[in-house]
Coordinates of C-alpha atoms in Angstrom, one line a residue:
R268 CA 17.2 11.1 0.5
V269 CA 14.3 13.5 -0.4
R270 CA 16.0 16.5 1.4
S271 CA 13.3 16.8 4.0
N272 CA 13.9 18.7 7.2
A273 CA 11.7 16.7 9.4
L274 CA 9.6 13.5 9.4
L275 CA 6.2 13.3 11.0
Q276 CA 5.3 9.8 12.2
S277 CA 2.1 8.6 13.8
S278 CA 0.7 5.6 15.6
I279 CA -2.5 4.5 17.2
A280 CA -2.3 1.8 19.9
N281 CA -5.0 0.0 21.7
L282 CA -4.8 0.2 25.5
G283 CA -7.7 -1.8 27.0
T284 CA -10.8 0.1 26.1
Q285 CA -8.9 3.2 25.1
Y286 CA -6.7 4.2 22.2
V287 CA -3.4 6.1 22.4
V288 CA -2.6 8.5 19.5
V289 CA 1.1 9.5 19.3
L290 CA 2.6 12.0 16.9
T291 CA 6.4 12.4 16.7
V292 CA 8.5 14.8 14.6
T293 CA 12.1 13.7 13.9
N294 CA 15.0 15.8 12.6
C295 CA 16.0 14.1 9.3
A296 CA 19.6 15.2 9.5
T297 CA 20.4 14.1 13.1
G298 CA 17.6 11.6 14.0
D299 CA 16.8 13.6 17.1
A300 CA 13.2 14.1 18.2
L301 CA 12.0 17.7 17.6
A302 CA 8.7 17.3 19.3
S303 CA 6.0 14.8 20.2
E304 CA 2.5 14.7 21.4
E305 CA 0.4 11.9 23.0
V306 CA -3.4 11.9 23.4
R307 CA -5.8 9.3 24.6
A308 CA -9.2 8.5 23.1
E309 CA -11.9 6.8 25.1
S310 CA -13.2 4.9 22.2
K311 CA -12.6 4.3 18.5
E312 CA -15.2 7.0 17.6
K313 CA -13.1 9.5 19.6
I314 CA -9.9 8.9 17.7
L315 CA -10.3 11.7 15.1
P316 CA -11.1 14.3 17.8
A317 CA -8.0 13.1 19.7
L318 CA -5.9 13.4 16.6
D319 CA -7.1 17.0 16.3
K320 CA -6.0 17.7 19.8
A321 CA -2.6 16.1 19.2
V322 CA -2.0 18.1 16.1
F323 CA -2.9 21.3 17.8
G324 CA -0.4 20.7 20.6
L325 CA 2.3 19.5 18.2
R326 CA 2.1 22.6 16.0
G327 CA 2.6 24.8 19.0
K328 CA 5.7 22.9 20.1
L329 CA 7.1 23.2 16.5
G330 CA 6.9 27.0 16.8
E331 CA 3.7 27.8 14.8
S332 CA 2.0 31.0 16.1
L333 CA -1.3 30.7 18.0
N334 CA -2.8 33.0 15.4
S335 CA -1.8 30.7 12.5
I336 CA -2.9 27.6 14.4
E337 CA -6.3 29.0 15.0
K338 CA -6.6 30.3 11.4
Y339 CA -5.8 26.9 9.9
D340 CA -7.5 24.7 12.5
T341 CA -10.5 23.1 10.7
P342 CA -11.3 19.8 12.6
V343 CA -10.3 16.7 10.7
E344 CA -14.0 15.5 11.0
Q345 CA -15.0 18.6 9.1
A346 CA -12.1 18.9 6.7
T347 CA -12.3 15.2 5.6
T348 CA -14.8 12.9 7.3
P349 CA -16.1 11.8 10.7
S350 CA -15.6 8.2 9.7
L351 CA -12.2 6.7 10.6
A352 CA -12.7 3.8 8.2
A353 CA -13.6 6.3 5.3
L354 CA -10.5 8.3 6.1
Q355 CA -8.4 5.2 6.0
A356 CA -9.8 4.2 2.6
Y357 CA -9.2 7.7 1.3
S358 CA -5.7 7.9 2.6
E359 CA -4.9 4.5 1.0
G360 CA -6.3 5.9 -2.3
L361 CA -3.9 8.9 -2.1
K362 CA -1.0 6.5 -1.4
V363 CA -1.8 4.2 -4.3
W364 CA -2.5 7.2 -6.7
G365 CA 1.0 8.5 -6.0
I366 CA 2.7 5.2 -6.8
K367 CA 0.5 3.6 -9.5
G368 CA -1.8 6.4 -10.9
N369 CA -5.4 7.1 -11.4
Q370 CA -7.0 3.7 -12.1
A371 CA -5.5 2.0 -9.1
A372 CA -6.8 4.7 -6.7
I373 CA -10.5 4.6 -7.8
P374 CA -11.7 1.6 -5.7
F375 CA -10.4 3.3 -2.5
Y376 CA -12.2 6.6 -3.2
K377 CA -15.4 4.7 -4.0
R378 CA -15.1 2.8 -0.8
A379 CA -14.6 6.0 1.2
I380 CA -17.8 7.4 -0.4
E381 CA -19.7 4.3 0.5
L382 CA -18.6 4.7 4.1
D383 CA -19.4 8.4 4.1
P384 CA -21.7 9.7 1.4
N385 CA -20.8 13.3 2.3
F386 CA -17.0 12.9 1.9
A387 CA -16.3 15.9 -0.3
L388 CA -12.6 15.2 -0.8
A389 CA -13.3 11.6 -1.9
Y390 CA -15.7 12.9 -4.5
A391 CA -13.2 15.5 -5.7
L392 CA -10.3 13.1 -6.2
L393 CA -12.6 10.4 -7.7
G394 CA -13.8 13.0 -10.2
L395 CA -10.2 14.1 -11.0
D396 CA -9.2 10.5 -11.6
Y397 CA -12.1 10.0 -14.0
A398 CA -11.1 13.2 -15.8
N399 CA -7.5 12.0 -16.2
L400 CA -8.8 8.7 -17.6
G401 CA -10.9 10.3 -20.3
Q402 CA -14.3 10.0 -18.6
P403 CA -15.5 13.6 -18.3
S404 CA -19.1 12.7 -17.6
R405 CA -18.3 10.6 -14.6
A406 CA -15.7 13.2 -13.6
A407 CA -18.2 16.1 -13.7
E408 CA -20.8 14.1 -11.7
N409 CA -18.4 13.6 -8.8
L410 CA -16.9 17.0 -9.0
K411 CA -20.3 18.7 -8.9
K412 CA -21.0 16.7 -5.7
A413 CA -17.7 17.8 -4.2
Y414 CA -18.4 21.4 -5.1
E415 CA -21.8 21.2 -3.4
L416 CA -20.1 19.9 -0.2
R417 CA -17.2 22.3 -0.3
D418 CA -18.3 24.1 2.8
R419 CA -17.5 21.0 4.8
V420 CA -13.8 21.1 4.1
S421 CA -10.7 23.2 5.1
E422 CA -9.7 26.3 3.2
R423 CA -7.0 24.4 1.4
E424 CA -9.4 21.7 0.2
K425 CA -11.9 24.3 -0.9
L426 CA -9.2 25.6 -3.2
R427 CA -8.6 22.0 -4.5
I428 CA -12.3 21.3 -5.1
S429 CA -12.9 24.7 -6.7
A430 CA -9.9 24.3 -9.1
N431 CA -11.0 20.8 -10.2
Y432 CA -14.6 22.1 -10.6
Y433 CA -13.4 24.8 -13.0
Y434 CA -11.2 22.4 -14.8
V435 CA -13.7 19.7 -15.5
V436 CA -17.3 20.9 -15.0
T437 CA -17.2 24.5 -16.3
G438 CA -13.9 24.2 -18.2
E439 CA -12.8 27.7 -17.1
L440 CA -9.1 27.4 -17.3
E441 CA -8.5 31.0 -16.3
K442 CA -10.4 30.6 -13.1
E443 CA -8.6 27.3 -12.5
A444 CA -5.2 28.9 -12.9
Q445 CA -6.1 31.8 -10.6
T446 CA -7.2 29.3 -7.9
Y447 CA -3.9 27.4 -8.2
Q448 CA -2.0 30.7 -8.0
L449 CA -3.9 31.6 -4.8
W450 CA -3.3 28.1 -3.4
S451 CA 0.4 28.2 -4.0
Q452 CA 0.7 31.7 -2.4
S453 CA -1.3 30.5 0.7
Y454 CA 0.5 27.2 1.0
P455 CA 3.9 27.7 -0.5
L456 CA 5.2 24.2 0.4
D457 CA 2.3 22.4 -1.3
S458 CA 3.2 20.6 -4.5
V459 CA -0.3 20.1 -5.9
P460 CA -1.1 23.6 -7.2
H461 CA 2.2 23.8 -9.1
G462 CA 1.7 20.4 -10.8
N463 CA -1.9 21.2 -11.8
L464 CA -1.1 24.7 -13.0
A465 CA 1.5 23.1 -15.2
A466 CA -1.1 20.9 -16.8
N467 CA -3.3 23.9 -17.3
Y468 CA -0.4 25.7 -19.2
A469 CA 0.4 22.5 -21.3
S470 CA -3.2 22.2 -22.5
L471 CA -2.8 25.6 -24.1
G472 CA 0.7 24.9 -25.5
Q473 CA 2.4 27.2 -22.9
Y474 CA 5.3 24.8 -22.3
D475 CA 7.8 27.5 -21.2
Q476 CA 5.5 28.1 -18.2
A477 CA 4.5 24.4 -17.7
I478 CA 8.0 23.0 -17.3
P479 CA 9.2 25.1 -14.3
E480 CA 5.9 24.6 -12.5
T481 CA 6.1 20.8 -12.9
Q482 CA 9.7 20.9 -11.8
E483 CA 8.8 22.9 -8.7
S484 CA 6.0 20.4 -7.9
I485 CA 8.5 17.5 -8.1
R486 CA 11.0 19.4 -5.9
L487 CA 8.3 19.9 -3.2
D488 CA 7.1 16.3 -3.5
P489 CA 9.3 13.9 -5.4
S490 CA 7.1 10.9 -4.6
G491 CA 4.2 11.5 -7.1
L492 CA 4.1 9.5 -10.4
V493 CA 1.8 12.0 -12.3
N494 CA 4.2 14.9 -12.2
Y495 CA 7.1 12.9 -13.7
N496 CA 4.8 11.8 -16.5
N497 CA 3.7 15.4 -17.1
L498 CA 7.2 16.8 -17.1
A499 CA 8.4 14.1 -19.6
L500 CA 5.4 14.9 -21.8
T501 CA 6.2 18.6 -21.9
Q502 CA 9.9 17.9 -22.5
L503 CA 8.9 15.8 -25.5
A504 CA 6.7 18.6 -26.7
T505 CA 9.8 20.8 -26.7
N506 CA 11.8 18.1 -28.6
N507 CA 13.9 17.3 -25.5
I508 CA 13.9 13.5 -25.7
D509 CA 17.0 13.1 -23.5
G510 CA 15.4 15.3 -20.8
A511 CA 12.2 13.2 -20.9
K512 CA 14.3 10.0 -20.6
A513 CA 16.1 11.4 -17.6
T514 CA 12.8 12.4 -16.0
L515 CA 11.4 8.9 -16.4
D516 CA 14.6 7.4 -15.0
Q517 CA 14.2 9.6 -12.0
A518 CA 10.7 8.2 -11.5
A519 CA 12.0 4.6 -11.9
S520 CA 14.7 5.3 -9.2
R521 CA 11.8 6.0 -6.8
K522 CA 10.1 2.7 -7.9
L523 CA 7.2 4.6 -9.5
D524 CA 5.4 2.6 -12.2
G525 CA 2.1 2.5 -14.0
E526 CA 0.3 3.1 -17.3
L527 CA 1.4 6.7 -17.5
I528 CA 5.1 5.9 -17.3
H529 CA 4.8 3.0 -19.8
M530 CA 2.9 5.4 -22.2
M531 CA 5.7 7.9 -22.0
R532 CA 8.3 5.3 -22.6
Y533 CA 6.2 4.1 -25.5
Y534 CA 6.2 7.6 -27.1
I535 CA 10.0 7.8 -26.7
A536 CA 10.4 4.4 -28.3
F537 CA 8.2 5.5 -31.2
L538 CA 10.3 8.6 -31.8
Q539 CA 13.4 6.4 -31.8
N540 CA 11.8 3.8 -34.1
D541 CA 12.2 1.0 -31.4
T542 CA 9.3 -1.2 -32.3
A543 CA 10.4 -4.0 -30.0
L544 CA 10.4 -1.7 -27.0
M545 CA 7.0 -0.3 -28.0
A546 CA 5.6 -3.8 -28.1
Q547 CA 7.0 -4.5 -24.6
H548 CA 5.1 -1.5 -23.2
V549 CA 1.9 -2.5 -24.9
A550 CA 2.3 -6.1 -23.5
W551 CA 2.9 -4.7 -20.0
G552 CA -0.7 -3.5 -20.0
A553 CA -2.3 -6.8 -21.1
G554 CA -5.1 -7.9 -18.8
K555 CA -4.8 -4.8 -16.6
P556 CA -8.2 -3.1 -16.4
G557 CA -8.0 0.7 -17.2
E558 CA -4.3 0.4 -18.1
E559 CA -4.6 -2.0 -21.1
D560 CA -6.9 0.1 -23.3
P561 CA -4.9 3.4 -23.5
L562 CA -1.8 1.5 -24.6
L563 CA -3.8 -0.5 -27.2
S564 CA -5.3 2.7 -28.5
Q565 CA -1.8 4.2 -28.8
Q566 CA -0.7 1.2 -30.8
A567 CA -3.8 1.8 -33.1
D568 CA -2.6 5.3 -33.7
T569 CA 0.9 4.0 -34.5
E570 CA -0.5 1.5 -37.0
G571 CA -2.5 4.3 -38.6
H572 CA 0.6 6.5 -38.7
Y573 CA 2.2 3.9 -41.0
G574 CA -0.9 3.3 -43.0
R575 CA -1.6 -0.2 -41.7
L576 CA -5.3 0.5 -41.5
A577 CA -6.5 -3.1 -40.9
S578 CA -4.2 -3.5 -38.0
A579 CA -5.2 0.0 -36.7
R580 CA -8.8 -1.1 -36.7
D581 CA -8.0 -4.3 -34.8
Y582 CA -6.1 -2.4 -32.1
A583 CA -8.8 0.2 -31.9
R584 CA -11.5 -2.5 -31.5
R585 CA -9.4 -4.2 -28.8
A586 CA -8.9 -0.9 -27.0
T587 CA -12.7 -0.2 -27.1
D588 CA -13.6 -3.7 -25.9
S589 CA -11.0 -3.5 -23.1
A590 CA -12.4 -0.2 -21.9
V591 CA -15.9 -1.5 -21.9
R592 CA -14.8 -4.5 -19.8
A593 CA -13.2 -2.0 -17.4
D594 CA -16.6 -0.2 -17.0
S595 CA -15.2 2.8 -18.9
K596 CA -17.8 3.2 -21.7
E597 CA -16.9 6.9 -22.2
T598 CA -13.2 6.0 -22.7
A599 CA -14.3 3.2 -25.1
G600 CA -16.3 5.8 -27.0
L601 CA -13.2 8.0 -27.3
W602 CA -11.2 5.1 -28.8
Q603 CA -14.0 4.4 -31.3
A604 CA -14.4 8.0 -32.2
N605 CA -10.7 8.3 -32.7
G606 CA -10.9 5.4 -35.1
A607 CA -13.7 7.2 -37.0
L608 CA -11.5 10.3 -37.4
R609 CA -8.7 8.2 -38.7
E610 CA -11.0 6.6 -41.3
A611 CA -12.1 10.1 -42.3
E612 CA -8.6 11.4 -42.8
F613 CA -7.8 8.3 -44.9
D614 CA -10.8 9.1 -47.1
N615 CA -12.9 6.1 -45.9
S616 CA -15.9 8.3 -45.4
A617 CA -18.6 5.6 -45.1
E618 CA -16.6 3.7 -42.5
A619 CA -15.8 7.0 -40.6
L620 CA -19.5 7.8 -40.4
R621 CA -20.4 4.3 -39.2
E622 CA -17.7 4.4 -36.5
A623 CA -18.7 7.9 -35.3
T624 CA -22.3 6.9 -35.1
A625 CA -21.4 3.8 -33.1
A626 CA -19.2 5.9 -30.7
L627 CA -22.0 8.3 -30.0
A628 CA -24.4 5.4 -29.3
L629 CA -21.9 3.8 -26.9
A630 CA -21.2 7.0 -24.9
P631 CA -22.5 10.4 -26.0
G632 CA -20.3 12.4 -23.7
R633 CA -18.7 15.8 -24.4
D634 CA -15.3 14.6 -25.6
V635 CA -16.8 11.8 -27.7
K636 CA -19.0 14.4 -29.4
V637 CA -16.0 16.6 -30.2
Q638 CA -14.2 13.7 -32.0
A639 CA -17.4 12.4 -33.6
A640 CA -18.4 15.8 -35.0
L641 CA -14.9 16.4 -36.4
A642 CA -15.0 12.9 -38.0
M643 CA -18.4 13.6 -39.5
A644 CA -17.2 17.0 -40.9
R645 CA -14.1 15.4 -42.4
A646 CA -16.3 12.7 -43.9
G647 CA -18.7 15.2 -45.4
D648 CA -21.7 14.8 -43.1
L649 CA -22.2 18.6 -42.6
K650 CA -25.7 18.3 -41.2
R651 CA -24.8 16.1 -38.2
A652 CA -21.5 17.8 -37.7
R653 CA -23.2 21.2 -37.4
A654 CA -25.9 19.9 -35.1
I655 CA -23.3 18.4 -32.7
A656 CA -21.1 21.5 -32.8
D657 CA -24.1 23.7 -32.1
G658 CA -25.2 21.5 -29.2
L659 CA -21.7 21.6 -27.7
E660 CA -21.6 25.4 -27.9
K661 CA -24.9 25.6 -26.1
D662 CA -24.0 23.1 -23.4
Y663 CA -20.5 24.3 -22.7
P664 CA -20.4 28.1 -23.1
T665 CA -17.6 28.6 -20.6
N666 CA -15.2 25.8 -21.5
T667 CA -11.9 27.4 -22.4
T668 CA -10.3 24.6 -24.5
L669 CA -13.6 24.1 -26.4
K670 CA -13.9 27.9 -27.1
L671 CA -10.2 28.5 -27.9
Y672 CA -9.3 25.2 -29.6
W673 CA -12.1 22.8 -30.6
F674 CA -14.9 25.1 -31.6
P675 CA -12.8 27.0 -34.2
T676 CA -11.4 23.6 -35.4
L677 CA -14.9 22.2 -35.8
H678 CA -16.1 25.3 -37.7
A679 CA -13.1 25.1 -40.0
A680 CA -13.6 21.4 -40.7
I681 CA -17.3 22.1 -41.5
D682 CA -16.4 25.1 -43.8
L683 CA -13.8 23.0 -45.6
A684 CA -16.3 20.3 -46.2
D685 CA -18.7 23.0 -47.5
H686 CA -16.0 24.2 -50.0
K687 CA -15.4 27.4 -48.1
P688 CA -11.6 27.4 -47.6
A689 CA -11.4 31.2 -47.0
E690 CA -13.9 31.0 -44.2
A691 CA -12.0 28.0 -42.7
V692 CA -8.8 30.1 -42.5
V693 CA -10.7 32.8 -40.7
D694 CA -12.2 30.3 -38.3
L695 CA -8.7 29.2 -37.3
E696 CA -7.3 32.6 -36.6
A697 CA -8.5 32.5 -33.0
V698 CA -6.8 29.1 -32.3
A699 CA -3.3 30.1 -33.6
P700 CA -1.8 30.9 -30.2
Y701 CA -2.9 27.5 -28.8
E702 CA -2.5 25.1 -31.7
L703 CA 0.6 23.5 -30.1
G704 CA -1.4 22.6 -27.0
E705 CA -2.5 19.3 -25.7
P706 CA -6.2 19.9 -24.8
P707 CA -8.6 17.0 -24.0
P708 CA -9.7 14.5 -25.3
Y709 CA -6.2 13.5 -26.5
Q710 CA -3.2 12.7 -24.3
I711 CA -1.0 14.4 -26.8
G712 CA -1.2 17.3 -29.2
T713 CA -2.7 16.6 -32.6
M714 CA -2.1 20.0 -34.1
Y715 CA -5.4 19.7 -36.0
P716 CA -5.7 23.5 -36.4
A717 CA -2.5 23.7 -38.3
Y718 CA -3.3 20.6 -40.4
L719 CA -6.8 22.0 -41.3
R720 CA -5.3 25.4 -42.1
G721 CA -2.9 23.6 -44.5
E722 CA -5.8 21.8 -46.1
A723 CA -7.7 25.1 -46.4
Y724 CA -4.8 26.8 -48.2
L725 CA -4.5 23.8 -50.5
A726 CA -8.2 24.2 -51.4
A727 CA -7.6 27.9 -51.9
R728 CA -4.6 27.1 -54.3
D729 CA -2.0 28.8 -52.0
G730 CA 0.8 26.3 -52.0
N731 CA 3.4 28.3 -50.2
A732 CA 1.0 29.1 -47.3
A733 CA -0.1 25.4 -47.1
A734 CA 3.5 24.3 -47.0
R735 CA 4.2 26.4 -43.9
E736 CA 1.3 24.8 -42.1
F737 CA 2.2 21.2 -42.8
Q738 CA 5.8 21.9 -42.0
K739 CA 4.7 22.8 -38.4
L740 CA 3.6 19.3 -37.8
I741 CA 6.9 17.9 -39.1
D742 CA 8.9 20.3 -37.0
H743 CA 7.0 19.4 -33.8
R744 CA 7.2 15.6 -33.8
G745 CA 7.4 15.7 -30.0
I746 CA 3.9 17.1 -29.9
V747 CA 2.2 15.1 -32.6
L748 CA 4.2 11.9 -31.8
N749 CA 2.4 8.9 -33.3
Y750 CA -0.8 10.5 -34.3
P751 CA -1.5 9.8 -38.0
L752 CA -1.5 13.5 -39.0
A753 CA 2.2 13.4 -38.4
A754 CA 2.6 11.1 -41.4
L755 CA -0.2 12.8 -43.5
A756 CA 1.6 16.1 -43.1
H757 CA 4.3 14.9 -45.4
L758 CA 1.7 14.2 -48.1
G759 CA 0.2 17.6 -47.5
L760 CA 3.6 19.2 -47.9
G761 CA 4.1 17.3 -51.2
R762 CA 0.8 18.6 -52.5
A763 CA 1.6 22.1 -51.3
Y764 CA 5.0 22.2 -53.1
A765 CA 3.5 20.7 -56.2
L766 CA 0.9 23.5 -56.2
A767 CA 3.6 26.1 -55.7
G768 CA 5.5 24.7 -58.7
D769 CA 8.5 23.4 -56.7
T770 CA 8.7 19.9 -58.2
A771 CA 12.0 18.9 -56.4
K772 CA 10.6 19.7 -53.0
A773 CA 7.3 18.1 -53.9
K774 CA 9.0 14.8 -55.0
S775 CA 11.0 14.8 -51.7
A776 CA 7.9 15.2 -49.6
Y777 CA 6.0 12.5 -51.5
Q778 CA 9.0 10.2 -51.1
D779 CA 9.0 10.8 -47.3
F780 CA 5.3 10.0 -47.1
L781 CA 5.6 6.9 -49.3
A782 CA 8.6 5.7 -47.2
L783 CA 6.6 6.0 -44.0
W784 CA 3.8 4.1 -45.7
K785 CA 5.9 1.4 -47.4
G786 CA 4.2 -1.3 -45.4
A787 CA 0.7 0.3 -45.7
D788 CA -2.4 -1.5 -46.7
P789 CA -2.5 -1.1 -50.5
D790 CA -6.2 -0.3 -50.7
V791 CA -6.2 2.8 -48.4
P792 CA -7.8 5.5 -50.6
I793 CA -5.4 8.3 -49.6
L794 CA -2.4 6.1 -50.5
K795 CA -3.8 5.4 -53.9
E796 CA -4.3 9.2 -54.4
A797 CA -0.7 9.9 -53.2
K798 CA 0.8 7.3 -55.6
A799 CA -1.1 8.7 -58.5
E800 CA -0.1 12.3 -57.7
Y801 CA 3.6 11.3 -57.3
A802 CA 3.6 9.5 -60.6
K803 CA 2.5 12.7 -62.3
L804 CA 5.6 14.5 -61.0
Q805 CA 8.0 12.1 -62.7

């Protein structure tokens, strides 16, 4: 069914005081045995060395050259762990991760580390799971440990650990990409480097490169949930909703399920205005630690998208509380900081500053600081925004997405608040090639650089230039999705056309915004401003 050539099966049987390790390779097309190897272990502690011996013999029978066998012959005790129990926990974590995703795998990797505190690969995959769940501090802690232990693993796993270290700890995406390229050249049948390289490309908005890499990863290993999610997300980013649906259906046909899949289907339902289906996906996560809070946060964004601010606050609070209960304070801080940014964009400055301060008190990690600084800048607290931005630049000098995307965005927001629109436009020049990207801490693209550039042009009284920027967000619904800036872009477009003297287009844009916010809370400051501005056009 998965177009494999051969199936490797294994067994360990107890024979008195000994154990028998058996490896068998079967031809998938005919069912015939291609090769087999049987080795006895004198005790449970000798099972892993026996496995090494069996693998060595089997590879020779399958036609691998002696030179290749010796080159890639790191003992399993060195490449993974000398503890059979730790290896079993780690292997179960890999299996669960492929079917259910990051959160479900974490307990198994933790158990593996408890059994073997020097288990480099368990630290590496635990760190990667935390990174995918929006907990960069925990991720960095575990990936640093894996990197320190990398001399204890095989050549392939050194590549895995190094790539993850560059991705999370130093943030050097170029080094990460180079490592994956080397990995795929050295191990051409391995799906992992293709899938992770695709995520690297997507974070910078290079979807034309991300899509074929993800497709190749799925071709090599069609059993992993994460790649289907990533492919669907990049397909949405290129406005290919039907392709994204087909990808998720393909995952469902393999009985793959989890928070990531429900999140993607939630996005599609949002784009198709299917509120009932969105509610079903949020309800699916109810009571599931680590899976409930991302869906609640997405619903908070949707409520904000439609101006229902009281409801958005409620969902954001529930998401934050859920993450805290799941022992994910940093994720909780992200949801709270995201709420602060929403308040700032809706011109609730005092509330924005309260929420940003609370988020930093809860979890002052890197990504929380990025969002909190942006919220503070948008709410007019230049002193604290500058201080946080300066601290981030000092602490993360090599981080690619911070340097290319978030630092220019933060500087622009600060300059805008300081009434320096021309400087803000200059700040954003560097981010232009990457503004369609999906860098952390968000699971989607926000297109904040384009939005702030539009705001800067408005402040500089250049309506036509501002209109081009706001139109970008409207044209890329599959990137911005339910993020509130997607709705506010219509208001920005109306203001831009009014400034340019095109009353007809201005009225149309204001009408689009007011239609989206027809059920909005009436006391939201930016809604009051929009209604007053629209009335003047009549």
